[in-house]
């Protein structure tokens, strides 16, 4: 990516991997809202431009440094945020805030490419025989690198369990997985969106109730959810709300749904500012928490949800050749895509 210019294919000479690094031949790389933020909205990448974007990567390890040779030949998912694993915060189990973390397509060259060099630390091993038996493509698993694991981490952090009423606001690329993961953890999920097609896709695949927020005031919405809670004998307190739309209006709506003891999880990202009454947190004894990526040790558990069929990825993914990146970005930017795009390079 260069500022304000179409994305172009360039040949980069690959350096050899360092002792703790591997070379991954990319099977697929998902297009995330964050990539669009870098490309269209001027969100700055930490690495100077030009830079290869893309941080949702799956593929095969084809080369490795001296300390990582055991990875050669294995199918892997590359975590979207790769912590260093040995600094003070990593040692205290807070890998997502590691100051030495590497995010492909932000700190280092990313996955809209044929190959990538990444640290071996944190790679998630994929059992290809099992993958074959469940009929999922390795390229489709790329979405686990971020779209599945980020809400997975949010669900773990919020402590979703049996009997919880969970609201997922925005059931696109990330929210669709948030709904499924929360359901897998025992939550009863209400999906809220302004797009009927997205709501239809998630109905029965994670959402117990779908609500189109278009034309509804926040008060209407809260009322509708409260009635549903009553019908299902669920609590009228402690709702857990996942804001996945990454829009100003979506964030305002999500905040307005907080009730006593409620939890707001900010999963989506926007540069826009919102106007909210922060004191509601105090008055409701509620909390708002964010999360950046997901620690690598949770990846195998998220992968297991997919391989066991409890979280479906294929109905939410569409594959395109990497050469169509400009058209796919544009379509994603104007909101034409109903599924998450995964770009597949030609080798
Ligand atoms: Zn992302
Ligand atoms: Zn660290």
Short mmCIF file of N, CA and C in Angstrom, two decimals, residues 55 107 129 212 235 264:
data_model
loop_
_atom_site.label_atom_id
_atom_site.label_comp_id
_atom_site.label_asym_id
_atom_site.label_seq_id
_atom_site.Cartn_x
_atom_site.Cartn_y
_atom_site.Cartn_z
N UNK A 55 -3.73 -9.34 7.74
CA UNK A 55 -3.30 -9.96 9.00
C UNK A 55 -4.15 -11.18 9.36
N UNK A 107 2.87 -3.96 11.59
CA UNK A 107 4.27 -3.83 12.04
C UNK A 107 5.24 -4.41 11.03
N UNK A 129 -5.42 -33.58 8.25
CA UNK A 129 -6.25 -34.75 7.98
C UNK A 129 -7.67 -34.50 8.52
N UNK A 212 -33.83 -6.06 13.46
CA UNK A 212 -33.32 -5.02 12.58
C UNK A 212 -33.54 -3.67 13.26
N UNK A 235 -32.26 -13.30 32.50
CA UNK A 235 -32.14 -12.17 33.43
C UNK A 235 -32.43 -10.82 32.77
N UNK A 264 -20.20 -4.10 28.41
CA UNK A 264 -20.09 -3.71 27.01
C UNK A 264 -18.70 -4.09 26.53
#
